[in-house]
Amino acid sequence: MPVQNAEIAEMFDHTAELLEIKGDNPFRSRAYRNAARVIERLPKSIASLLKAGEDLSELPGIGKDLAGKIATIVATHKFDVLDRLKHELPGDLGEIVALPGLGPKRVKVLYDKLGIRSLEDLRRAIKSGRLRELKGFGQKSEEKLASALAKPQAEKRFKIAEAEAEAETLLKHMRAAGHDLVVVAGSYRRRRDTVGDLDILMTARDGTAAGDRLANYDNVASVLAHGPTRTTVVLRSHLQVDLRVVSKESYGAALLYFTGSKAHNIVLRGLANDRGWKLNEYGLFDGKRRIAGASEEEVYNKLGLAMIPPEMREDRGEIALAKAGKLPKLITMDDIRGDLHVHSNWSDGTANIAEMAAAAKARGYAYMAITDHSRHVTIAHGLDPARLARQIDEIDRLNDKLDGFAVLKGSEVDILADGSLDLPDRVLSRLDLVVAAVHYKFDLSRQGQTERIIRAMDNRHISIIAHPTGRLIGEREAFDVDMEAVIAAARERGCHLELNADPVRLDLTDIHAHAAKSAGVKLAISTDAHSTSGLANMRFGVDQARRGWLEANDVLNTQPLARLRKLLKR
Ligand code: DGT
Ligand code: CA
Ligand code: CA
C-alpha cells in the first residue's frame, strides 16, 4: 500500500524536530520542514506522482537530494535518516517539543541535563522539583508545563488535501473487494477545510468481511473496534476512520445522517417530528413503516425540501432556502475559466511562464495571470521594476504565439507595513491586474492591520487582495483584521478579494466568502500555484466557495476574458 503524503510530511517534521534538538545545522531542519509543508498541500499523492514518472525535484522546496529520499520512503516505507535520529535520541521528544514554552533548544537542555525523553520523565522531574532548579526554567515554567501536562491533548485535525490523499487509496482498497457503494461522509463530504476523522459508509452483504477488509488494510496502525456493522481504525498517519456498513434500503438515510452536520440533522429531525414522523440513520418512518431512506433526495423531498448540497449542510439558513425552492446554484469546477494568482520561476515558482501557460491551457482555461512576487520578498527573488519590465516583454512575446489563451501580466505586490505598495504606480499601471498581499508584520493591532489593507485598496491599480487573513492551517493563525470592514471597503472601491485555493491557506473562510457574496464583492478563486501541479488545487477553492454559497457569477475567474478585463479596471 503506498505511503501517504501525510506520513511523509510527518516523517520530515519529526526529522526536523530531532535535528533541532540535536543542535544540527538549522538549514537542514528548515529544508525538511519546508518539504513537509509542500508535500501536505499537494493535490495528488506522492506515490501516484512517482508512478506517473513525474520528477519530484521540480516541486518547490524539493531538490534532487530530498526527491531521492522521498522515492526511497515510498519504496521502503522507511526513512533511514529519521530511524538513525530516533536511535540517537530515543523516547518521545516530539511530544515534549509540542508543549507550550518548549522549543527544540529547551528540550535539548531537558534531555542533556535531566535525561528527560518522555512526557512521563517530565512529569517525574516536575514532581521531584528537579525541573525548577534547572537554569532557564524556574517556577513559572514548571507551573505552565504542569498545567499543560494535566490537559487532555487537543484533537489533531487533518487538512482536506491530506485527508483526500488518504481517502482515495482507502476507497480503492475497499472497492477492490467488489463492494457496490463505498463513500466518505462527514465533514469530508461537506468539504470542510479540515476534518477530524473519516466517516466511511458502505453497503455490503457481509458486514464482518467488510470490517475485516478495513482492519487488514496496510495503512492501519491500530484497530479500535471491530464488529458486523461498525469498525474503527487509526491509520499510520493518526487519521481515524469509522466504517459503517448499512443496508441498501437505509443507504440514503445513513448517508444523510453521517454526512451531518449534526446541527443540520437536528433541524431535519425536527421537521420529521412536526409531521409525526421519525428520522434516523435507518430511514424516515411513519410509525413502523419506512417511507423514505434509500436515497438522500427521497428523504429531503418527503420533508418538503429540495436536495441540499453537502457543502451547505451547516444550519446556516439552507433549510429555509430549500423549503422555498430558492437554493443557490453553487459554482462548480466547470465554471472556472482561469487562474488569477500564479507564480513562475521569475520568483519562487519552479516552472517557466510558457510551461505554466501550457498547463493552464491543458486544464481547459482561457486565461491565467502571472503574479510573481515584488522586490520586498527577497527570499522569493521578488521582481524589481526593471525585471518586471522584462517579464512584461516576455509575456507579450508569448501571447503573440498563443492561440485561444491569454497570459495576463500581473504582480503579487507586497503591502508594506504602512499600507503603501512595494512597486511604484507607473509600473503597476502597465499590468493587467495587481494582486496585493501582506507577507510580514502579521502582529499589527486589529485596527492597524485593517487600516493597512484598506489603505492598500485605496490605490486604484489594486484589483485583488490575496489571501486576506494570512493563515496557514495548523501552522499560523490568521492575523487580526476586521474582515467586515475590509469587505465593505472593497465594495466601495470596486476591489476584489481572493479565496486562496491552496489547501493550507483556504482564506477567505466559508463564512467570509459568504459575507463577501452578500455584500456584492466578487471573489477570485486562485491557486497561488508555484508549480504546474499546484494548478490542480483549484478544486479545494471551489469546494470552499460552495461552502460559502457562491454561484458562478459571484466569482471573477468564471467570467469570459473581455468581461473579466472590465471588472479588473476600477
Ligand atoms: P469532524 O470529523 O470533526 O471533522 O466532523 P464530522 O461532521 O465529520 O463529525 P463526526 O465525525 O463526529 O460525525 C459524522 C457525522 O455523524 C456528523 O457530521 C453528524 C453525524 N453525527 C455524529 N454524532 C451525532 C449526533 O450525536 N447526533 C446527530 N444528529 N448526528 C450525529
Ligand atoms: Ca468525521
Ligand atoms: Ca466520526
mmCIF file with all atom_site columns, C-alpha atoms in Angstrom, residues 192-361:
data_model
loop_
_atom_site.group_PDB
_atom_site.id
_atom_site.type_symbol
_atom_site.label_atom_id
_atom_site.label_alt_id
_atom_site.label_comp_id
_atom_site.label_asym_id
_atom_site.label_entity_id
_atom_site.label_seq_id
_atom_site.pdbx_PDB_ins_code
_atom_site.Cartn_x
_atom_site.Cartn_y
_atom_site.Cartn_z
_atom_site.occupancy
_atom_site.B_iso_or_equiv
_atom_site.pdbx_formal_charge
_atom_site.auth_seq_id
_atom_site.auth_comp_id
_atom_site.auth_asym_id
_atom_site.auth_atom_id
_atom_site.pdbx_PDB_model_num
ATOM 1   C CA . ARG A 1 192 ? -14.624 21.468 5.341   1.00 0.00 ? 192 ARG A CA 1
ATOM 2   C CA . ASP A 1 193 ? -11.087 22.877 5.244   1.00 0.00 ? 193 ASP A CA 1
ATOM 3   C CA . THR A 1 194 ? -10.044 20.366 7.902   1.00 0.00 ? 194 THR A CA 1
ATOM 4   C CA . VAL A 1 195 ? -11.504 17.032 9.012   1.00 0.00 ? 195 VAL A CA 1
ATOM 5   C CA . GLY A 1 196 ? -11.361 15.316 12.387  1.00 0.00 ? 196 GLY A CA 1
ATOM 6   C CA . ASP A 1 197 ? -11.838 11.801 11.062  1.00 0.00 ? 197 ASP A CA 1
ATOM 7   C CA . LEU A 1 198 ? -13.112 9.943  8.010   1.00 0.00 ? 198 LEU A CA 1
ATOM 8   C CA . ASP A 1 199 ? -16.625 8.516  8.180   1.00 0.00 ? 199 ASP A CA 1
ATOM 9   C CA . ILE A 1 200 ? -16.894 5.770  5.592   1.00 0.00 ? 200 ILE A CA 1
ATOM 10  C CA . LEU A 1 201 ? -20.216 4.315  4.654   1.00 0.00 ? 201 LEU A CA 1
ATOM 11  C CA . MET A 1 202 ? -20.821 1.202  2.617   1.00 0.00 ? 202 MET A CA 1
ATOM 12  C CA . THR A 1 203 ? -23.437 -1.293 1.664   1.00 0.00 ? 203 THR A CA 1
ATOM 13  C CA . ALA A 1 204 ? -22.284 -4.904 1.858   1.00 0.00 ? 204 ALA A CA 1
ATOM 14  C CA . ARG A 1 205 ? -23.941 -8.264 2.211   1.00 0.00 ? 205 ARG A CA 1
ATOM 15  C CA . ASP A 1 206 ? -21.330 -9.364 4.722   1.00 0.00 ? 206 ASP A CA 1
ATOM 16  C CA . GLY A 1 207 ? -20.536 -6.552 7.160   1.00 0.00 ? 207 GLY A CA 1
ATOM 17  C CA . THR A 1 208 ? -17.946 -8.546 9.076   1.00 0.00 ? 208 THR A CA 1
ATOM 18  C CA . ALA A 1 209 ? -15.986 -9.244 5.900   1.00 0.00 ? 209 ALA A CA 1
ATOM 19  C CA . ALA A 1 210 ? -16.088 -5.535 5.034   1.00 0.00 ? 210 ALA A CA 1
ATOM 20  C CA . GLY A 1 211 ? -14.794 -4.678 8.509   1.00 0.00 ? 211 GLY A CA 1
ATOM 21  C CA . ASP A 1 212 ? -12.072 -7.304 8.131   1.00 0.00 ? 212 ASP A CA 1
ATOM 22  C CA . ARG A 1 213 ? -11.011 -5.744 4.892   1.00 0.00 ? 213 ARG A CA 1
ATOM 23  C CA . LEU A 1 214 ? -10.587 -2.354 6.580   1.00 0.00 ? 214 LEU A CA 1
ATOM 24  C CA . ALA A 1 215 ? -8.820  -3.844 9.603   1.00 0.00 ? 215 ALA A CA 1
ATOM 25  C CA . ASN A 1 216 ? -6.385  -5.602 7.278   1.00 0.00 ? 216 ASN A CA 1
ATOM 26  C CA . TYR A 1 217 ? -5.630  -2.500 5.222   1.00 0.00 ? 217 TYR A CA 1
ATOM 27  C CA . ASP A 1 218 ? -1.854  -1.970 5.130   1.00 0.00 ? 218 ASP A CA 1
ATOM 28  C CA . ASN A 1 219 ? -2.025  1.619  6.304   1.00 0.00 ? 219 ASN A CA 1
ATOM 29  C CA . VAL A 1 220 ? -3.817  0.707  9.552   1.00 0.00 ? 220 VAL A CA 1
ATOM 30  C CA . ALA A 1 221 ? -1.794  1.290  12.715  1.00 0.00 ? 221 ALA A CA 1
ATOM 31  C CA . SER A 1 222 ? -4.377  0.038  15.218  1.00 0.00 ? 222 SER A CA 1
ATOM 32  C CA . VAL A 1 223 ? -7.918  -1.327 15.310  1.00 0.00 ? 223 VAL A CA 1
ATOM 33  C CA . LEU A 1 224 ? -10.084 0.327  17.974  1.00 0.00 ? 224 LEU A CA 1
ATOM 34  C CA . ALA A 1 225 ? -13.359 -1.502 17.336  1.00 0.00 ? 225 ALA A CA 1
ATOM 35  C CA . HIS A 1 226 ? -14.396 -4.294 15.038  1.00 0.00 ? 226 HIS A CA 1
ATOM 36  C CA . GLY A 1 227 ? -17.929 -5.586 14.585  1.00 0.00 ? 227 GLY A CA 1
ATOM 37  C CA . PRO A 1 228 ? -20.502 -6.553 11.946  1.00 0.00 ? 228 PRO A CA 1
ATOM 38  C CA . THR A 1 229 ? -21.812 -3.000 11.374  1.00 0.00 ? 229 THR A CA 1
ATOM 39  C CA . ARG A 1 230 ? -19.048 -0.754 12.657  1.00 0.00 ? 230 ARG A CA 1
ATOM 40  C CA . THR A 1 231 ? -15.254 -0.874 12.516  1.00 0.00 ? 231 THR A CA 1
ATOM 41  C CA . THR A 1 232 ? -12.951 1.892  13.736  1.00 0.00 ? 232 THR A CA 1
ATOM 42  C CA . VAL A 1 233 ? -9.259  2.045  12.943  1.00 0.00 ? 233 VAL A CA 1
ATOM 43  C CA . VAL A 1 234 ? -6.424  4.532  13.261  1.00 0.00 ? 234 VAL A CA 1
ATOM 44  C CA . LEU A 1 235 ? -4.173  4.880  10.223  1.00 0.00 ? 235 LEU A CA 1
ATOM 45  C CA . ARG A 1 236 ? -0.406  5.271  10.419  1.00 0.00 ? 236 ARG A CA 1
ATOM 46  C CA . SER A 1 237 ? -0.827  8.996  9.835   1.00 0.00 ? 237 SER A CA 1
ATOM 47  C CA . HIS A 1 238 ? -3.018  9.025  13.017  1.00 0.00 ? 238 HIS A CA 1
ATOM 48  C CA . LEU A 1 239 ? -6.125  9.753  10.964  1.00 0.00 ? 239 LEU A CA 1
ATOM 49  C CA . GLN A 1 240 ? -9.069  7.824  12.434  1.00 0.00 ? 240 GLN A CA 1
ATOM 50  C CA . VAL A 1 241 ? -11.505 6.012  10.162  1.00 0.00 ? 241 VAL A CA 1
ATOM 51  C CA . ASP A 1 242 ? -15.034 4.979  11.148  1.00 0.00 ? 242 ASP A CA 1
ATOM 52  C CA . LEU A 1 243 ? -16.629 2.428  8.847   1.00 0.00 ? 243 LEU A CA 1
ATOM 53  C CA . ARG A 1 244 ? -20.356 1.777  8.975   1.00 0.00 ? 244 ARG A CA 1
ATOM 54  C CA . VAL A 1 245 ? -21.997 -0.974 6.990   1.00 0.00 ? 245 VAL A CA 1
ATOM 55  C CA . VAL A 1 246 ? -25.638 -0.285 6.154   1.00 0.00 ? 246 VAL A CA 1
ATOM 56  C CA . SER A 1 247 ? -28.404 -1.916 4.159   1.00 0.00 ? 247 SER A CA 1
ATOM 57  C CA . LYS A 1 248 ? -29.423 -0.667 0.717   1.00 0.00 ? 248 LYS A CA 1
ATOM 58  C CA . GLU A 1 249 ? -32.854 0.495  1.958   1.00 0.00 ? 249 GLU A CA 1
ATOM 59  C CA . SER A 1 250 ? -31.152 2.676  4.578   1.00 0.00 ? 250 SER A CA 1
ATOM 60  C CA . TYR A 1 251 ? -28.281 3.940  2.455   1.00 0.00 ? 251 TYR A CA 1
ATOM 61  C CA . GLY A 1 252 ? -29.687 7.426  1.802   1.00 0.00 ? 252 GLY A CA 1
ATOM 62  C CA . ALA A 1 253 ? -30.780 7.982  5.384   1.00 0.00 ? 253 ALA A CA 1
ATOM 63  C CA . ALA A 1 254 ? -27.424 6.766  6.684   1.00 0.00 ? 254 ALA A CA 1
ATOM 64  C CA . LEU A 1 255 ? -25.545 8.968  4.223   1.00 0.00 ? 255 LEU A CA 1
ATOM 65  C CA . LEU A 1 256 ? -27.654 11.922 5.316   1.00 0.00 ? 256 LEU A CA 1
ATOM 66  C CA . TYR A 1 257 ? -27.101 11.157 8.983   1.00 0.00 ? 257 TYR A CA 1
ATOM 67  C CA . PHE A 1 258 ? -23.350 10.593 8.791   1.00 0.00 ? 258 PHE A CA 1
ATOM 68  C CA . THR A 1 259 ? -22.735 13.493 6.442   1.00 0.00 ? 259 THR A CA 1
ATOM 69  C CA . GLY A 1 260 ? -24.104 15.870 9.063   1.00 0.00 ? 260 GLY A CA 1
ATOM 70  C CA . SER A 1 261 ? -23.544 18.412 10.163  1.00 0.00 ? 261 SER A CA 1
ATOM 71  C CA . LYS A 1 262 ? -25.054 17.492 13.469  1.00 0.00 ? 262 LYS A CA 1
ATOM 72  C CA . ALA A 1 263 ? -26.792 20.886 13.603  1.00 0.00 ? 263 ALA A CA 1
ATOM 73  C CA . HIS A 1 264 ? -28.317 20.313 10.157  1.00 0.00 ? 264 HIS A CA 1
ATOM 74  C CA . ASN A 1 265 ? -29.507 16.828 11.163  1.00 0.00 ? 265 ASN A CA 1
ATOM 75  C CA . ILE A 1 266 ? -31.201 18.165 14.258  1.00 0.00 ? 266 ILE A CA 1
ATOM 76  C CA . VAL A 1 267 ? -33.301 20.609 12.217  1.00 0.00 ? 267 VAL A CA 1
ATOM 77  C CA . LEU A 1 268 ? -34.264 17.828 9.775   1.00 0.00 ? 268 LEU A CA 1
ATOM 78  C CA . ARG A 1 269 ? -35.335 15.575 12.639  1.00 0.00 ? 269 ARG A CA 1
ATOM 79  C CA . GLY A 1 270 ? -37.459 18.436 13.950  1.00 0.00 ? 270 GLY A CA 1
ATOM 80  C CA . LEU A 1 271 ? -39.206 18.727 10.573  1.00 0.00 ? 271 LEU A CA 1
ATOM 81  C CA . ALA A 1 272 ? -39.927 14.999 10.643  1.00 0.00 ? 272 ALA A CA 1
ATOM 82  C CA . ASN A 1 273 ? -41.288 15.228 14.182  1.00 0.00 ? 273 ASN A CA 1
ATOM 83  C CA . ASP A 1 274 ? -43.582 18.107 13.149  1.00 0.00 ? 274 ASP A CA 1
ATOM 84  C CA . ARG A 1 275 ? -45.256 15.710 10.722  1.00 0.00 ? 275 ARG A CA 1
ATOM 85  C CA . GLY A 1 276 ? -45.457 12.970 13.325  1.00 0.00 ? 276 GLY A CA 1
ATOM 86  C CA . TRP A 1 277 ? -42.648 11.017 11.657  1.00 0.00 ? 277 TRP A CA 1
ATOM 87  C CA . LYS A 1 278 ? -39.271 9.873  12.851  1.00 0.00 ? 278 LYS A CA 1
ATOM 88  C CA . LEU A 1 279 ? -35.934 10.377 11.070  1.00 0.00 ? 279 LEU A CA 1
ATOM 89  C CA . ASN A 1 280 ? -32.830 8.408  11.997  1.00 0.00 ? 280 ASN A CA 1
ATOM 90  C CA . GLU A 1 281 ? -29.889 6.741  10.242  1.00 0.00 ? 281 GLU A CA 1
ATOM 91  C CA . TYR A 1 282 ? -32.133 3.864  9.116   1.00 0.00 ? 282 TYR A CA 1
ATOM 92  C CA . GLY A 1 283 ? -34.769 5.919  7.341   1.00 0.00 ? 283 GLY A CA 1
ATOM 93  C CA . LEU A 1 284 ? -37.756 8.203  7.616   1.00 0.00 ? 284 LEU A CA 1
ATOM 94  C CA . PHE A 1 285 ? -40.540 6.365  9.458   1.00 0.00 ? 285 PHE A CA 1
ATOM 95  C CA . ASP A 1 286 ? -44.281 6.795  9.841   1.00 0.00 ? 286 ASP A CA 1
ATOM 96  C CA . GLY A 1 287 ? -44.782 4.547  12.831  1.00 0.00 ? 287 GLY A CA 1
ATOM 97  C CA . LYS A 1 288 ? -43.074 1.297  11.857  1.00 0.00 ? 288 LYS A CA 1
ATOM 98  C CA . ARG A 1 289 ? -43.360 1.970  8.132   1.00 0.00 ? 289 ARG A CA 1
ATOM 99  C CA . ARG A 1 290 ? -40.272 3.253  6.304   1.00 0.00 ? 290 ARG A CA 1
ATOM 100 C CA . ILE A 1 291 ? -41.479 5.992  3.966   1.00 0.00 ? 291 ILE A CA 1
ATOM 101 C CA . ALA A 1 292 ? -38.051 7.064  2.661   1.00 0.00 ? 292 ALA A CA 1
ATOM 102 C CA . GLY A 1 293 ? -34.391 6.147  3.128   1.00 0.00 ? 293 GLY A CA 1
ATOM 103 C CA . ALA A 1 294 ? -32.838 4.620  0.011   1.00 0.00 ? 294 ALA A CA 1
ATOM 104 C CA . SER A 1 295 ? -31.592 7.985  -1.236  1.00 0.00 ? 295 SER A CA 1
ATOM 105 C CA . GLU A 1 296 ? -30.963 11.352 0.385   1.00 0.00 ? 296 GLU A CA 1
ATOM 106 C CA . GLU A 1 297 ? -33.101 13.078 -2.193  1.00 0.00 ? 297 GLU A CA 1
ATOM 107 C CA . GLU A 1 298 ? -36.065 10.899 -1.267  1.00 0.00 ? 298 GLU A CA 1
ATOM 108 C CA . VAL A 1 299 ? -35.743 11.918 2.392   1.00 0.00 ? 299 VAL A CA 1
ATOM 109 C CA . TYR A 1 300 ? -35.398 15.627 1.624   1.00 0.00 ? 300 TYR A CA 1
ATOM 110 C CA . ASN A 1 301 ? -38.342 15.555 -0.780  1.00 0.00 ? 301 ASN A CA 1
ATOM 111 C CA . LYS A 1 302 ? -40.612 13.766 1.679   1.00 0.00 ? 302 LYS A CA 1
ATOM 112 C CA . LEU A 1 303 ? -39.790 16.502 4.179   1.00 0.00 ? 303 LEU A CA 1
ATOM 113 C CA . GLY A 1 304 ? -40.842 19.097 1.606   1.00 0.00 ? 304 GLY A CA 1
ATOM 114 C CA . LEU A 1 305 ? -37.308 20.183 0.799   1.00 0.00 ? 305 LEU A CA 1
ATOM 115 C CA . ALA A 1 306 ? -35.159 20.300 -2.305  1.00 0.00 ? 306 ALA A CA 1
ATOM 116 C CA . MET A 1 307 ? -31.978 18.240 -2.098  1.00 0.00 ? 307 MET A CA 1
ATOM 117 C CA . ILE A 1 308 ? -29.369 20.320 -0.240  1.00 0.00 ? 308 ILE A CA 1
ATOM 118 C CA . PRO A 1 309 ? -25.727 20.044 -1.389  1.00 0.00 ? 309 PRO A CA 1
ATOM 119 C CA . PRO A 1 310 ? -23.484 18.606 1.379   1.00 0.00 ? 310 PRO A CA 1
ATOM 120 C CA . GLU A 1 311 ? -21.322 21.762 1.465   1.00 0.00 ? 311 GLU A CA 1
ATOM 121 C CA . MET A 1 312 ? -24.338 23.794 2.635   1.00 0.00 ? 312 MET A CA 1
ATOM 122 C CA . ARG A 1 313 ? -25.456 21.482 5.441   1.00 0.00 ? 313 ARG A CA 1
ATOM 123 C CA . GLU A 1 314 ? -24.362 23.622 8.377   1.00 0.00 ? 314 GLU A CA 1
ATOM 124 C CA . ASP A 1 315 ? -27.685 25.011 9.632   1.00 0.00 ? 315 ASP A CA 1
ATOM 125 C CA . ARG A 1 316 ? -26.910 28.471 8.343   1.00 0.00 ? 316 ARG A CA 1
ATOM 126 C CA . GLY A 1 317 ? -30.272 29.088 6.722   1.00 0.00 ? 317 GLY A CA 1
ATOM 127 C CA . GLU A 1 318 ? -30.053 26.455 3.990   1.00 0.00 ? 318 GLU A CA 1
ATOM 128 C CA . ILE A 1 319 ? -33.160 24.592 5.134   1.00 0.00 ? 319 ILE A CA 1
ATOM 129 C CA . ALA A 1 320 ? -35.389 27.651 4.741   1.00 0.00 ? 320 ALA A CA 1
ATOM 130 C CA . LEU A 1 321 ? -33.984 28.160 1.227   1.00 0.00 ? 321 LEU A CA 1
ATOM 131 C CA . ALA A 1 322 ? -34.626 24.506 0.364   1.00 0.00 ? 322 ALA A CA 1
ATOM 132 C CA . LYS A 1 323 ? -38.196 24.822 1.626   1.00 0.00 ? 323 LYS A CA 1
ATOM 133 C CA . ALA A 1 324 ? -38.775 27.904 -0.527  1.00 0.00 ? 324 ALA A CA 1
ATOM 134 C CA . GLY A 1 325 ? -37.116 26.274 -3.556  1.00 0.00 ? 325 GLY A CA 1
ATOM 135 C CA . LYS A 1 326 ? -34.512 29.036 -3.526  1.00 0.00 ? 326 LYS A CA 1
ATOM 136 C CA . LEU A 1 327 ? -31.269 27.145 -3.092  1.00 0.00 ? 327 LEU A CA 1
ATOM 137 C CA . PRO A 1 328 ? -28.385 28.780 -4.941  1.00 0.00 ? 328 PRO A CA 1
ATOM 138 C CA . LYS A 1 329 ? -26.934 27.051 -7.996  1.00 0.00 ? 329 LYS A CA 1
ATOM 139 C CA . LEU A 1 330 ? -23.493 26.501 -6.494  1.00 0.00 ? 330 LEU A CA 1
ATOM 140 C CA . ILE A 1 331 ? -20.368 27.103 -8.527  1.00 0.00 ? 331 ILE A CA 1
ATOM 141 C CA . THR A 1 332 ? -18.613 24.017 -9.960  1.00 0.00 ? 332 THR A CA 1
ATOM 142 C CA . MET A 1 333 ? -15.173 23.384 -11.443 1.00 0.00 ? 333 MET A CA 1
ATOM 143 C CA . ASP A 1 334 ? -16.735 23.566 -14.909 1.00 0.00 ? 334 ASP A CA 1
ATOM 144 C CA . ASP A 1 335 ? -17.459 27.253 -14.324 1.00 0.00 ? 335 ASP A CA 1
ATOM 145 C CA . ILE A 1 336 ? -13.784 28.136 -13.825 1.00 0.00 ? 336 ILE A CA 1
ATOM 146 C CA . ARG A 1 337 ? -12.161 29.784 -16.848 1.00 0.00 ? 337 ARG A CA 1
ATOM 147 C CA . GLY A 1 338 ? -8.783  30.754 -15.491 1.00 0.00 ? 338 GLY A CA 1
ATOM 148 C CA . ASP A 1 339 ? -6.405  31.255 -12.601 1.00 0.00 ? 339 ASP A CA 1
ATOM 149 C CA . LEU A 1 340 ? -5.553  34.750 -11.380 1.00 0.00 ? 340 LEU A CA 1
ATOM 150 C CA . HIS A 1 341 ? -2.654  34.115 -8.981  1.00 0.00 ? 341 HIS A CA 1
ATOM 151 C CA . VAL A 1 342 ? 0.222   32.049 -10.371 1.00 0.00 ? 342 VAL A CA 1
ATOM 152 C CA . HIS A 1 343 ? 3.999   32.132 -9.849  1.00 0.00 ? 343 HIS A CA 1
ATOM 153 C CA . SER A 1 344 ? 6.782   31.324 -12.279 1.00 0.00 ? 344 SER A CA 1
ATOM 154 C CA . ASN A 1 345 ? 10.497  30.741 -11.928 1.00 0.00 ? 345 ASN A CA 1
ATOM 155 C CA . TRP A 1 346 ? 10.977  34.503 -12.221 1.00 0.00 ? 346 TRP A CA 1
ATOM 156 C CA . SER A 1 347 ? 10.276  34.498 -8.458  1.00 0.00 ? 347 SER A CA 1
ATOM 157 C CA . ASP A 1 348 ? 9.808   31.373 -6.313  1.00 0.00 ? 348 ASP A CA 1
ATOM 158 C CA . GLY A 1 349 ? 7.909   29.137 -8.746  1.00 0.00 ? 349 GLY A CA 1
ATOM 159 C CA . THR A 1 350 ? 9.567   26.146 -10.392 1.00 0.00 ? 350 THR A CA 1
ATOM 160 C CA . ALA A 1 351 ? 8.229   26.313 -13.969 1.00 0.00 ? 351 ALA A CA 1
ATOM 161 C CA . ASN A 1 352 ? 8.717   28.995 -16.577 1.00 0.00 ? 352 ASN A CA 1
ATOM 162 C CA . ILE A 1 353 ? 5.846   31.134 -17.824 1.00 0.00 ? 353 ILE A CA 1
ATOM 163 C CA . ALA A 1 354 ? 5.334   29.130 -21.025 1.00 0.00 ? 354 ALA A CA 1
ATOM 164 C CA . GLU A 1 355 ? 5.118   25.884 -19.032 1.00 0.00 ? 355 GLU A CA 1
ATOM 165 C CA . MET A 1 356 ? 2.606   27.354 -16.586 1.00 0.00 ? 356 MET A CA 1
ATOM 166 C CA . ALA A 1 357 ? 0.549   28.688 -19.502 1.00 0.00 ? 357 ALA A CA 1
ATOM 167 C CA . ALA A 1 358 ? 0.582   25.317 -21.264 1.00 0.00 ? 358 ALA A CA 1
ATOM 168 C CA . ALA A 1 359 ? -0.527  23.564 -18.075 1.00 0.00 ? 359 ALA A CA 1
ATOM 169 C CA . ALA A 1 360 ? -3.326  26.086 -17.510 1.00 0.00 ? 360 ALA A CA 1
ATOM 170 C CA . LYS A 1 361 ? -4.467  25.741 -21.117 1.00 0.00 ? 361 LYS A CA 1
#
